Short mmCIF file of C-alpha atoms in Angstrom, two decimals:
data_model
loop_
_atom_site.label_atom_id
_atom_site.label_comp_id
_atom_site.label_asym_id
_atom_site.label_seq_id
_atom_site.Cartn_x
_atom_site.Cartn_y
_atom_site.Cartn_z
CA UNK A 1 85.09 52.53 152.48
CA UNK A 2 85.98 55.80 152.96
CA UNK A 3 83.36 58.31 153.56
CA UNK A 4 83.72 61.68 152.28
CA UNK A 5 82.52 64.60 154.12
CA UNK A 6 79.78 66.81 152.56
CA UNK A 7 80.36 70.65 153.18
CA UNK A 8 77.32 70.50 155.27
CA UNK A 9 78.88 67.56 157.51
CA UNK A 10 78.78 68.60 161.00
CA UNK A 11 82.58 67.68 161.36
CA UNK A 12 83.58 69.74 158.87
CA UNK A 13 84.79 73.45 160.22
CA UNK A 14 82.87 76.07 159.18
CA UNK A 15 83.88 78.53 156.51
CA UNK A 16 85.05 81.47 157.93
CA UNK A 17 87.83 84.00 158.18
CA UNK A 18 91.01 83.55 160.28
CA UNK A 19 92.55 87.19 161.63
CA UNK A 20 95.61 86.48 159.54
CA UNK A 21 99.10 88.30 161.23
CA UNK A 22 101.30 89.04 158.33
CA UNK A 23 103.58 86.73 156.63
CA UNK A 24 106.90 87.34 157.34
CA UNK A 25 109.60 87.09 154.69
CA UNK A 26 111.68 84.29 157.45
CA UNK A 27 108.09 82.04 157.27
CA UNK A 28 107.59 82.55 154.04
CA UNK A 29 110.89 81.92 152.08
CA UNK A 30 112.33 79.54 154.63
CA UNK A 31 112.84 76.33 152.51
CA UNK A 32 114.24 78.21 149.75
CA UNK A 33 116.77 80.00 151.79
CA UNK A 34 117.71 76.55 153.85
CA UNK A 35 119.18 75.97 149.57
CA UNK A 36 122.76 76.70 150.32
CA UNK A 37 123.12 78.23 146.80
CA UNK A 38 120.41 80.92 148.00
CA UNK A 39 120.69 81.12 151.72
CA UNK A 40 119.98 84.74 152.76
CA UNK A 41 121.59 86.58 151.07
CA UNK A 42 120.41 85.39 147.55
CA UNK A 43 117.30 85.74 149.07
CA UNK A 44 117.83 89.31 149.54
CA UNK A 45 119.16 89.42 145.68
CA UNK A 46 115.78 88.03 144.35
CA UNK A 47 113.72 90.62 146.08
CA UNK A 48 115.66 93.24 144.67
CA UNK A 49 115.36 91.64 140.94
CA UNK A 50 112.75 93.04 138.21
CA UNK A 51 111.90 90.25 136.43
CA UNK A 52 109.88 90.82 132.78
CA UNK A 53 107.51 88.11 131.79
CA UNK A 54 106.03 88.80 128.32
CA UNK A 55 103.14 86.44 127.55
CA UNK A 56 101.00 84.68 129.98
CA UNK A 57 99.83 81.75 128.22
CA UNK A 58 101.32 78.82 129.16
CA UNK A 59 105.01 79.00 129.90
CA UNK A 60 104.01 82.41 131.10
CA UNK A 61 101.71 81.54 133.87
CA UNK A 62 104.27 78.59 135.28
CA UNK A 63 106.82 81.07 135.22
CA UNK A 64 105.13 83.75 137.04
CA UNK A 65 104.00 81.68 139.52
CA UNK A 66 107.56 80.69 140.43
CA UNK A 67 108.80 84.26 140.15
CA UNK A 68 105.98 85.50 142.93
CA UNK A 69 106.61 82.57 145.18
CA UNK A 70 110.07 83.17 144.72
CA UNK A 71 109.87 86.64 146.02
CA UNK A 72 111.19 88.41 143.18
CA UNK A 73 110.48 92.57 143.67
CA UNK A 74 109.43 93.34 141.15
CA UNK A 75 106.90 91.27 138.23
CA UNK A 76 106.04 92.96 135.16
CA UNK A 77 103.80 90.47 133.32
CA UNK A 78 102.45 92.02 130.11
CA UNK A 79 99.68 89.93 127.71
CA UNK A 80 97.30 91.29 124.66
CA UNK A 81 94.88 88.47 124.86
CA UNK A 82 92.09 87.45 126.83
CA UNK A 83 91.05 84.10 128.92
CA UNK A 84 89.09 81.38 127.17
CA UNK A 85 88.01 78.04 127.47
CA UNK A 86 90.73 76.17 125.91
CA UNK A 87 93.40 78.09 128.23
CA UNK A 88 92.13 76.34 131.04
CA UNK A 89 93.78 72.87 130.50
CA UNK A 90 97.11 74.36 130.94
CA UNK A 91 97.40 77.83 131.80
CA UNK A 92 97.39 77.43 135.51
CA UNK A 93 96.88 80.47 136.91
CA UNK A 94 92.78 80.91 135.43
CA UNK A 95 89.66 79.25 136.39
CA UNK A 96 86.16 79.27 135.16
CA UNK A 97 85.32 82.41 136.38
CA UNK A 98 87.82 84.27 134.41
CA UNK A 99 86.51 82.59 130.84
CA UNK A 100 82.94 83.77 132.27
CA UNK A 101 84.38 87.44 132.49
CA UNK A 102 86.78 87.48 129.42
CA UNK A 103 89.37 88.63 131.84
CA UNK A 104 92.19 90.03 130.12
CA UNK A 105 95.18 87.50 130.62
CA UNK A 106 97.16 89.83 132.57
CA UNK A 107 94.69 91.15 134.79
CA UNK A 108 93.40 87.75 135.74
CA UNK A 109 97.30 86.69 136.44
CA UNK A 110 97.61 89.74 138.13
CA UNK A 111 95.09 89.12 140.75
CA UNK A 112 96.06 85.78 141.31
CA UNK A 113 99.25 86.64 141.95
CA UNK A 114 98.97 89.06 144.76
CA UNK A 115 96.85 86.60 146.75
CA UNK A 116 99.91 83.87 146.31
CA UNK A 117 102.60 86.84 147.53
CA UNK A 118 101.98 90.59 148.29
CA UNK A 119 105.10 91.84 148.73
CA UNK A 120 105.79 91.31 145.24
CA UNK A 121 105.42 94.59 143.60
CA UNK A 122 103.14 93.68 140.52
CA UNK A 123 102.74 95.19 137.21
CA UNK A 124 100.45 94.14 135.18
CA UNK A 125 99.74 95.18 131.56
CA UNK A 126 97.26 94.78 129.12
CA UNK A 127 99.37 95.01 125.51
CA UNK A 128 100.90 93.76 122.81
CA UNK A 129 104.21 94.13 122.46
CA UNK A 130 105.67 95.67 119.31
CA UNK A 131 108.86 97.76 118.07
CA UNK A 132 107.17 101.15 119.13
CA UNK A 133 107.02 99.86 123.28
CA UNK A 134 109.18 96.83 123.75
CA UNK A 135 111.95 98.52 124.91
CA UNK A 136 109.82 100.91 127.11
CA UNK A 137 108.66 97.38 128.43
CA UNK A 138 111.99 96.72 129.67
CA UNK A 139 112.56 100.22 131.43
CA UNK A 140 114.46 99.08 135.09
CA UNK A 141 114.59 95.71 133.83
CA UNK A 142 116.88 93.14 135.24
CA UNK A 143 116.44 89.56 133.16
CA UNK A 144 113.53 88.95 130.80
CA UNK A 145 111.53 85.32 130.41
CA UNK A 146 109.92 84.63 127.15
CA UNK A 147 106.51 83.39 127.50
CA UNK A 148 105.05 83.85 124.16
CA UNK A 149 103.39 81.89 121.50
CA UNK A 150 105.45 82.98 118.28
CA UNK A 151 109.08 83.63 117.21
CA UNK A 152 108.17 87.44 115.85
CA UNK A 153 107.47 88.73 119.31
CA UNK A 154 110.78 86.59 120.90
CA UNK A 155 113.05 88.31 118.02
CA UNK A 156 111.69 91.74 119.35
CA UNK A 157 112.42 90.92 122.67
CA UNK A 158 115.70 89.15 121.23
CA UNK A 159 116.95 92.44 119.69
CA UNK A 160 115.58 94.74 122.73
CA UNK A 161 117.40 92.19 125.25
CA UNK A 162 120.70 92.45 123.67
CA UNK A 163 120.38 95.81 122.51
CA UNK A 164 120.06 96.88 126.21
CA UNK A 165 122.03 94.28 127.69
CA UNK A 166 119.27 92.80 129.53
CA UNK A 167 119.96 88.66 129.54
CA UNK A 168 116.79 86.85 128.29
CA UNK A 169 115.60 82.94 128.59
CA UNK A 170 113.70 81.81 125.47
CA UNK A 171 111.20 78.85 126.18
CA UNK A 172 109.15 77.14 123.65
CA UNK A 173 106.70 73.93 124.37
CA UNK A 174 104.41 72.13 121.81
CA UNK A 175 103.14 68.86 121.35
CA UNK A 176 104.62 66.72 123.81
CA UNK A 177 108.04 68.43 123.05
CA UNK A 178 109.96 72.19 124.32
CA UNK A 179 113.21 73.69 124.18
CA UNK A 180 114.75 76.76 126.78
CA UNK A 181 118.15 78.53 126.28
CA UNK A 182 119.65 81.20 128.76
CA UNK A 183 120.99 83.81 126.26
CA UNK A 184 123.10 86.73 127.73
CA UNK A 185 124.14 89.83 125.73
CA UNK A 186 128.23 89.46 125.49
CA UNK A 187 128.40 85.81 126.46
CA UNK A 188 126.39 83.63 124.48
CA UNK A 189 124.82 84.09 120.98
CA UNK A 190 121.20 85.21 120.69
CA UNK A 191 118.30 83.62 119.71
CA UNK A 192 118.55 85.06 116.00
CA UNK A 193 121.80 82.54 115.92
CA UNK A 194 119.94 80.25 116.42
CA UNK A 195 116.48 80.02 114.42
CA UNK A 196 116.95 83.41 112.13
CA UNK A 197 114.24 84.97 110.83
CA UNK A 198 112.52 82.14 112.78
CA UNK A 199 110.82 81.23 109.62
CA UNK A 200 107.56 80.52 110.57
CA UNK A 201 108.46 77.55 113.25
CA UNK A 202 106.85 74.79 111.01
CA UNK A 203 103.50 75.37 111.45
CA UNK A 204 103.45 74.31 114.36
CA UNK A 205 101.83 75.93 116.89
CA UNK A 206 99.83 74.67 120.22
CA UNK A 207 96.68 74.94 118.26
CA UNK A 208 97.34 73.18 115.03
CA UNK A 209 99.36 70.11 116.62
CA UNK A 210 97.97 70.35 120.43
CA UNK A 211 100.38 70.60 123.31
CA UNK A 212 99.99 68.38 126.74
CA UNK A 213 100.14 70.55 130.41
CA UNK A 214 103.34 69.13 131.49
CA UNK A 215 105.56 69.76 128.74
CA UNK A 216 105.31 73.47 129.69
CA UNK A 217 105.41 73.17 133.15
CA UNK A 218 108.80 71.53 133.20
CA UNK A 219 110.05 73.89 130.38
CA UNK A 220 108.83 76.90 132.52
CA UNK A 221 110.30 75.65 135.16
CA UNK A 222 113.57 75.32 133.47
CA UNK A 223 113.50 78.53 132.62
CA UNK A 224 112.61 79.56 135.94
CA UNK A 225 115.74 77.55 137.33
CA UNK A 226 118.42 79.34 135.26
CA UNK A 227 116.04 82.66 136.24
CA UNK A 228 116.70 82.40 140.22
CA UNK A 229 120.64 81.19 139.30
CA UNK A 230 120.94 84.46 137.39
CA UNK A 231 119.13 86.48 140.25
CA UNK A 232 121.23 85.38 143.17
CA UNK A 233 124.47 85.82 140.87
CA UNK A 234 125.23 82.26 140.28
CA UNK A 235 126.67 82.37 136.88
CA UNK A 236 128.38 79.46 137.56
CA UNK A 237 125.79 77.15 137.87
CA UNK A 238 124.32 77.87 134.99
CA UNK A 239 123.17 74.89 132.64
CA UNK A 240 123.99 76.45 129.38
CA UNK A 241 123.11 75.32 126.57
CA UNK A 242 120.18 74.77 124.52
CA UNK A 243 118.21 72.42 126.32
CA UNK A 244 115.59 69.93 124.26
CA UNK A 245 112.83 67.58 125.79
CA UNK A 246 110.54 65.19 123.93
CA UNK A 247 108.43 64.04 127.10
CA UNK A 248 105.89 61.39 125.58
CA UNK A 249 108.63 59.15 124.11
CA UNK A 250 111.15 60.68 126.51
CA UNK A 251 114.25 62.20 124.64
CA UNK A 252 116.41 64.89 126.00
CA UNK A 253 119.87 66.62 124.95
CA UNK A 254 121.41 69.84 125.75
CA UNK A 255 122.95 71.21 123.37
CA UNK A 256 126.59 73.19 122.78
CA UNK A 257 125.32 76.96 121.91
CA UNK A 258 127.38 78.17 118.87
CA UNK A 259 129.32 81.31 118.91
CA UNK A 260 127.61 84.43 117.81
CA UNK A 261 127.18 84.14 113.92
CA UNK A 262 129.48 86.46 112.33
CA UNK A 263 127.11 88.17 110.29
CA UNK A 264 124.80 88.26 113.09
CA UNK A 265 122.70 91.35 112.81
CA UNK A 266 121.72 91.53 116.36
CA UNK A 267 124.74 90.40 118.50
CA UNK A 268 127.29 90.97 115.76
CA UNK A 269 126.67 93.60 113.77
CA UNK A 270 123.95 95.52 116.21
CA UNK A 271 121.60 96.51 113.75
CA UNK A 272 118.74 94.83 115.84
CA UNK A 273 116.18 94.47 112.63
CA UNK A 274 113.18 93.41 114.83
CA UNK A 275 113.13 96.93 116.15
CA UNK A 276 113.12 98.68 112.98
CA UNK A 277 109.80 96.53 111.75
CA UNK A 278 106.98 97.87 111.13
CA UNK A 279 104.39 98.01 114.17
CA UNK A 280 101.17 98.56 112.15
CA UNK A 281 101.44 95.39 110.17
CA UNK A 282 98.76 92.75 111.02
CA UNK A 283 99.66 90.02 112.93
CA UNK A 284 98.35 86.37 112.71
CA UNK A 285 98.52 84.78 116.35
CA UNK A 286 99.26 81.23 117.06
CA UNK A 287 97.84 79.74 114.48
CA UNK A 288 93.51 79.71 116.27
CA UNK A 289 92.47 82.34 113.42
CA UNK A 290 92.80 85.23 114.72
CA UNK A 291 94.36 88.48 113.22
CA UNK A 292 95.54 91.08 115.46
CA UNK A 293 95.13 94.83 113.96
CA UNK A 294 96.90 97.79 115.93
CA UNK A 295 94.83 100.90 115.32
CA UNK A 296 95.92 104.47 116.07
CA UNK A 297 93.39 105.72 118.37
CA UNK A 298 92.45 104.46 121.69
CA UNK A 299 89.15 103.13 121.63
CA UNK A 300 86.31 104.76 124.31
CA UNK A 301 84.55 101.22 124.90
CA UNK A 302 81.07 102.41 126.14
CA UNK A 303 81.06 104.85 123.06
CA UNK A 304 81.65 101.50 120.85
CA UNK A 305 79.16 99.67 122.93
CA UNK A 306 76.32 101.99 121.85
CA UNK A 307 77.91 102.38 117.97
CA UNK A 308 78.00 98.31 117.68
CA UNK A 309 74.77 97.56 119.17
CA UNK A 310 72.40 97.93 116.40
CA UNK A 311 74.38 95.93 114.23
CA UNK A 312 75.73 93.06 116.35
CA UNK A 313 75.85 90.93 119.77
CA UNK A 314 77.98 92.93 121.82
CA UNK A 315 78.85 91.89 125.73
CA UNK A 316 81.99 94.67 127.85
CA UNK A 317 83.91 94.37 130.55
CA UNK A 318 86.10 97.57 131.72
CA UNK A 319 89.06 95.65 129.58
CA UNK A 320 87.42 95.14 126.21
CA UNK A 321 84.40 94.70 124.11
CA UNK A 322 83.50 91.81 121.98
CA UNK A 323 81.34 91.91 118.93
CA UNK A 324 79.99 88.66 117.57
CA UNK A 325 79.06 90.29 113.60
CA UNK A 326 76.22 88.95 111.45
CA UNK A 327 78.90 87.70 108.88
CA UNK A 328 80.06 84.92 111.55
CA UNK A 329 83.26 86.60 112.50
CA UNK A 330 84.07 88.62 116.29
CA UNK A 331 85.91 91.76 116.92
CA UNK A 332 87.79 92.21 120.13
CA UNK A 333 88.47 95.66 120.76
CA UNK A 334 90.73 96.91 123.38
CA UNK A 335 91.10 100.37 124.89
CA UNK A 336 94.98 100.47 123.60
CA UNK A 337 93.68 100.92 120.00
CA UNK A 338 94.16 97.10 119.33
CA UNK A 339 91.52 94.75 117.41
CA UNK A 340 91.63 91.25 117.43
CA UNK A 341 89.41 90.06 114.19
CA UNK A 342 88.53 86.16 115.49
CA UNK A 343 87.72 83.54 112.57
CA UNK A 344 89.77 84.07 110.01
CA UNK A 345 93.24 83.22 109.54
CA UNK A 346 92.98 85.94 106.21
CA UNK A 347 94.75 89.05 107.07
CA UNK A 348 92.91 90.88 104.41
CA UNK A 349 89.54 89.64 105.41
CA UNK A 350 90.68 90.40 108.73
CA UNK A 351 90.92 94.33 107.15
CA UNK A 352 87.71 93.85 105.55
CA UNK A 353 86.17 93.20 108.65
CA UNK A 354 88.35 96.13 110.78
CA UNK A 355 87.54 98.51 107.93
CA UNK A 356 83.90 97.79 107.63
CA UNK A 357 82.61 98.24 111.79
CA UNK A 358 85.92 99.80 113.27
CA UNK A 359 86.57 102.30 109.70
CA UNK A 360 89.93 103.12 108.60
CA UNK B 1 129.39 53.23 110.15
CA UNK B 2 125.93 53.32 111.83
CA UNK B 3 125.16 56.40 113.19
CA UNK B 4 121.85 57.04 115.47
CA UNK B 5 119.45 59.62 113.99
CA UNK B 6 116.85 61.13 115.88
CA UNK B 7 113.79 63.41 114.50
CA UNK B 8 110.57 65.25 116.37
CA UNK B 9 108.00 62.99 117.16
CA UNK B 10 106.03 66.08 115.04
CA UNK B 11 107.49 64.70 112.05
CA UNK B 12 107.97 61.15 112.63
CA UNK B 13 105.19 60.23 109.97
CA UNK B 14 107.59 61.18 107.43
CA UNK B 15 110.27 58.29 109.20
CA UNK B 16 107.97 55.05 109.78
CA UNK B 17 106.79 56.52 112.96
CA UNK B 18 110.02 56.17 114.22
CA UNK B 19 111.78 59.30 116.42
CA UNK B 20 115.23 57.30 116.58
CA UNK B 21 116.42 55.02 114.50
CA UNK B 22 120.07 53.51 112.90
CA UNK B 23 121.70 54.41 109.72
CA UNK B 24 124.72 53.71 107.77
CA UNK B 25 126.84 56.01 105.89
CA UNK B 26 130.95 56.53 105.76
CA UNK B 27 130.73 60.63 106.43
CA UNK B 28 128.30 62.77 107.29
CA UNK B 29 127.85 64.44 104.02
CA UNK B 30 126.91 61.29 103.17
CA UNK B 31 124.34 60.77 106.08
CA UNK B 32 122.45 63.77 105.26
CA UNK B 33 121.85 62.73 101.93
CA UNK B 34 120.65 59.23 103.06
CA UNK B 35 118.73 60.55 105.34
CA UNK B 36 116.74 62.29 102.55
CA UNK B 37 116.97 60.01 100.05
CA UNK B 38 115.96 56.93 102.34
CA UNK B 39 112.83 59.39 104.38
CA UNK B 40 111.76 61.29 101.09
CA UNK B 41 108.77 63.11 103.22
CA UNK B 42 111.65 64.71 105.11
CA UNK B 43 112.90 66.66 102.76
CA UNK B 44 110.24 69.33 102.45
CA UNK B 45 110.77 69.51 106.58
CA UNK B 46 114.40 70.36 106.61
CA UNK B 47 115.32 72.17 103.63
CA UNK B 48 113.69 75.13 101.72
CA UNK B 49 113.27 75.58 97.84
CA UNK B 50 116.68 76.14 97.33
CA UNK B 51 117.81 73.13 99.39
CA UNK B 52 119.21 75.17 102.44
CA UNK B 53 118.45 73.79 105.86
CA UNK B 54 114.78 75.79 107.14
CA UNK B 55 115.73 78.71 109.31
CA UNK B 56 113.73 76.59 112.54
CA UNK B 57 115.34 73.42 111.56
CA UNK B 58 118.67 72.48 113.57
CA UNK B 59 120.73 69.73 112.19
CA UNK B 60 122.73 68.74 115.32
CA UNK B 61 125.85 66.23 114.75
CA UNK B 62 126.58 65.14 118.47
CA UNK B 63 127.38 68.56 119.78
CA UNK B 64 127.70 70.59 116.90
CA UNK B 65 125.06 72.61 114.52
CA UNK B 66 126.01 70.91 111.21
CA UNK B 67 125.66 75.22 110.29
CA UNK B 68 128.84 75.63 112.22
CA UNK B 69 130.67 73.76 110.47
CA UNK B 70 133.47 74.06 107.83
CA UNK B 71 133.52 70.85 106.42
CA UNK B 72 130.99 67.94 106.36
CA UNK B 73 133.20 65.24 104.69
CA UNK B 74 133.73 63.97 108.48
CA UNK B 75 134.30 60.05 108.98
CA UNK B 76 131.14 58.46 111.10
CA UNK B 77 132.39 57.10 114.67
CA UNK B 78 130.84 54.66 116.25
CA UNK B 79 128.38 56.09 118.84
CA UNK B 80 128.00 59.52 116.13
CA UNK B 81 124.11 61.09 116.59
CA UNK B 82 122.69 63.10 114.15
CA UNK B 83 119.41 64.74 115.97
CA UNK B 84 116.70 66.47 113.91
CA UNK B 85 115.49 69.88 115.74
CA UNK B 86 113.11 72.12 115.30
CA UNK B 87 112.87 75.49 117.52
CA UNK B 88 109.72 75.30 119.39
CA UNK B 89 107.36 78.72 119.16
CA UNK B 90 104.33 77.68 120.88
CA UNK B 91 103.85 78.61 124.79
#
């Protein structure tokens, strides 16, 4: 039988630091650039990319981690939410440690990241993206990846994408099944083609019907394939297509994308409606009641701290304050203005709630 | 003709559990209607109130979004799919 070695087992080395010499970019990205489709000089495309990564559940954590490893220049990873326990079964860039400190998502991916590659220029951001700053978002911008949870933020970054020409790779993954599309402004149709409105995806969301860890990794990583093909200028390699996986009983097809619809209102006839919506309106996210509520005003967190405290539980980090309430319910506030009202699914208990501790 | 149909294991309870299965019709206006008619839970999956196809829902026949299409009186072929999507939001 195999014995294993205790820490405090004599023949194990002890713990200690190594005087590291920097990593060069020949050790580091040698495999990759031994791929004859990257070689060099695709190498030297990728680090000059600035890649856009909104979301960092899921798909968005797989992603990144390919897009850091890959070397890409520039990673702007952007997320309003914050780490918890059921995040850990899939979203592989957190650990215990960043549940314990209700780490916002992107500053927990953040750090993680620069240990895995530091010349990657990182930039992480604590926000939610809506009409007022998605297209701010995408300021020197080369090819965005969708990593988010519902089809209302991907037609925003649908209609900001195409408005500014910017090529973007939807990914979705739930339940043992996922889909991924490369869609590029003036080539292909857009996503609003394909779902419109998006009409509420079925209901089904990765917290009403469960989703299993490797249905997003391989989705991710499809995403991330057409990602370094579009990077190192490889247009024709791409897949195309609308790709669809069912893992569990194993189907797969991809799929002819359609020409742009003709009454399109984003590719066609420009009119990009996702922009024009209206940012204050409460949002429901991914089904695990909560309601999102974008105030005006920034919120001074220690100030809140000592205004909450006589009336409920309240724990703060420098990113955001929680506030478990004596009807049940917890507020999430965020220095950005935002409010995330957890356990309800009611928007208008949610503004009950906002009105009553936060005030109008 | 028998055509192959496929549907989401998501909604499988409304087809015996079954994500693939055979069925017969001579076009595939005709299939879509069977494929209601014989899987009544289905209905409410794929089309709205007014008996469009759901804005998620893509009705693929082999490579083609049935939405694309000008005509639906097309003869079945032998080795024809008709594949039940739905665009995936979670992540």
């Amino acid at each position: 039988m195999n014995e294993i070695p205790s820490p405090s087992d004599k023949r194990v080395p002890a713990a200690g630091r190594m005087i590291m010499q920097p990593i060069t970019p020949n050790q580091r990205y040698s495999r990759q650039t031994l791929f004859a489709p990257i070689g060099p000089e695709g190498q030297r495309r990728i680090s000059s990319s600035r890649v856009l990564i909104v979301g960092m559940g899921a798909l968005g954590t797989v992603l990144a981690s390919h897009m850091v490893r890959a070397g890409v220049g520039t990673l702007r990873i952007v997320d309003r939410d914050y780490v918890e326990p059921s995040n850990l079964q899939r979203q592989m860039l957190y650990d215990e440690e960043d549940v314990a400190g209700a780490l916002p998502k992107a500053v927990a991916a953040g750090r993680k990241l620069a240990r895995i590659n530091s010349d990657v220029q990182l930039d992480p951001i604590v926000s939610d993206v809506t009409p007022l700053n998605a297209e701010k978002l995408m300021k020197g911008i080369d090819l965005v990846l969708d990593g988010t949870d519902n089809f209302r933020t991907r037609l925003l970054l649908n209609d900001a994408c195409f408005k500014k020409g910017i090529p973007f790779v939807y990914g979705g993954a739930v339940s043992a099944q996922g889909m991924t599309a490369m869609l590029v402004p003036g080539e292909t149709c857009c996503l609003r083609c394909l779902i419109g409105s998006g009409d509420g995806g079925g209901g089904q969301t990765c917290d009403t019907v469960g989703v299993i860890a490797p249905i997003v990794d391989i989705i991710a990583s499809f995403q991330a394939v057409e990602a370094l093909k579009h990077m190192v200028g490889d247009a024709g390699a791409r897949r195309g297509g609308l790709l669809s996986l069912e893992v569990w009983h194993y189907h797969s097809m991809n799929l002819k994308l359609p020409e742009p619809r003709k009454d399109c209102p984003t590719c066609r006839l420009r009119q990009y409606p996702a922009l024009e919506a209206d940012a204050e309106d409460a949002a429901t996210l991914c089904g695990r009641e909560t309601v999102q509520i974008q105030g005006a005003r920034p919120f001074d967190l220690e100030a809140w701290e000592r205004r909450l405290a006589p009336s409920c539980t309240v724990s703060r980090n420098p990113f955001l304050l929680r506030a478990e309430l004596p009807e049940g319910e917890r507020l999430v506030l965020f220095p950005d203005g935002r409010v995330l009202v957890q356990g309800t699914e009611d928007p208008s208990r949610a503004r009950t709630l906002y009105d009553r501790y936060v005030g109008s | 003709m028998q055509l192959e149909v496929s549907v989401p294991l998501l909604i499988s309870d409304c087809t015996r559990g079954r994500t693939r299965f055979p069925l017969e019709a001579g076009t595939l206006a005709e299939a879509l209607r069977l494929l209601v008619e014989t899987y009544p839970l289905l209905r409410v999956h794929l089309y709205n109130e007014q008996g469009n196809v759901r804005e998620h829902v893509l009705l693929y026949y082999n490579d083609d979004n049935i939405a694309w299409l000008d005509d639906l009186d097309i003869p079945i072929q032998p080795g024809d799919k008709l594949r039940v999507l739905q665009a995936v939001s979670g992540g």
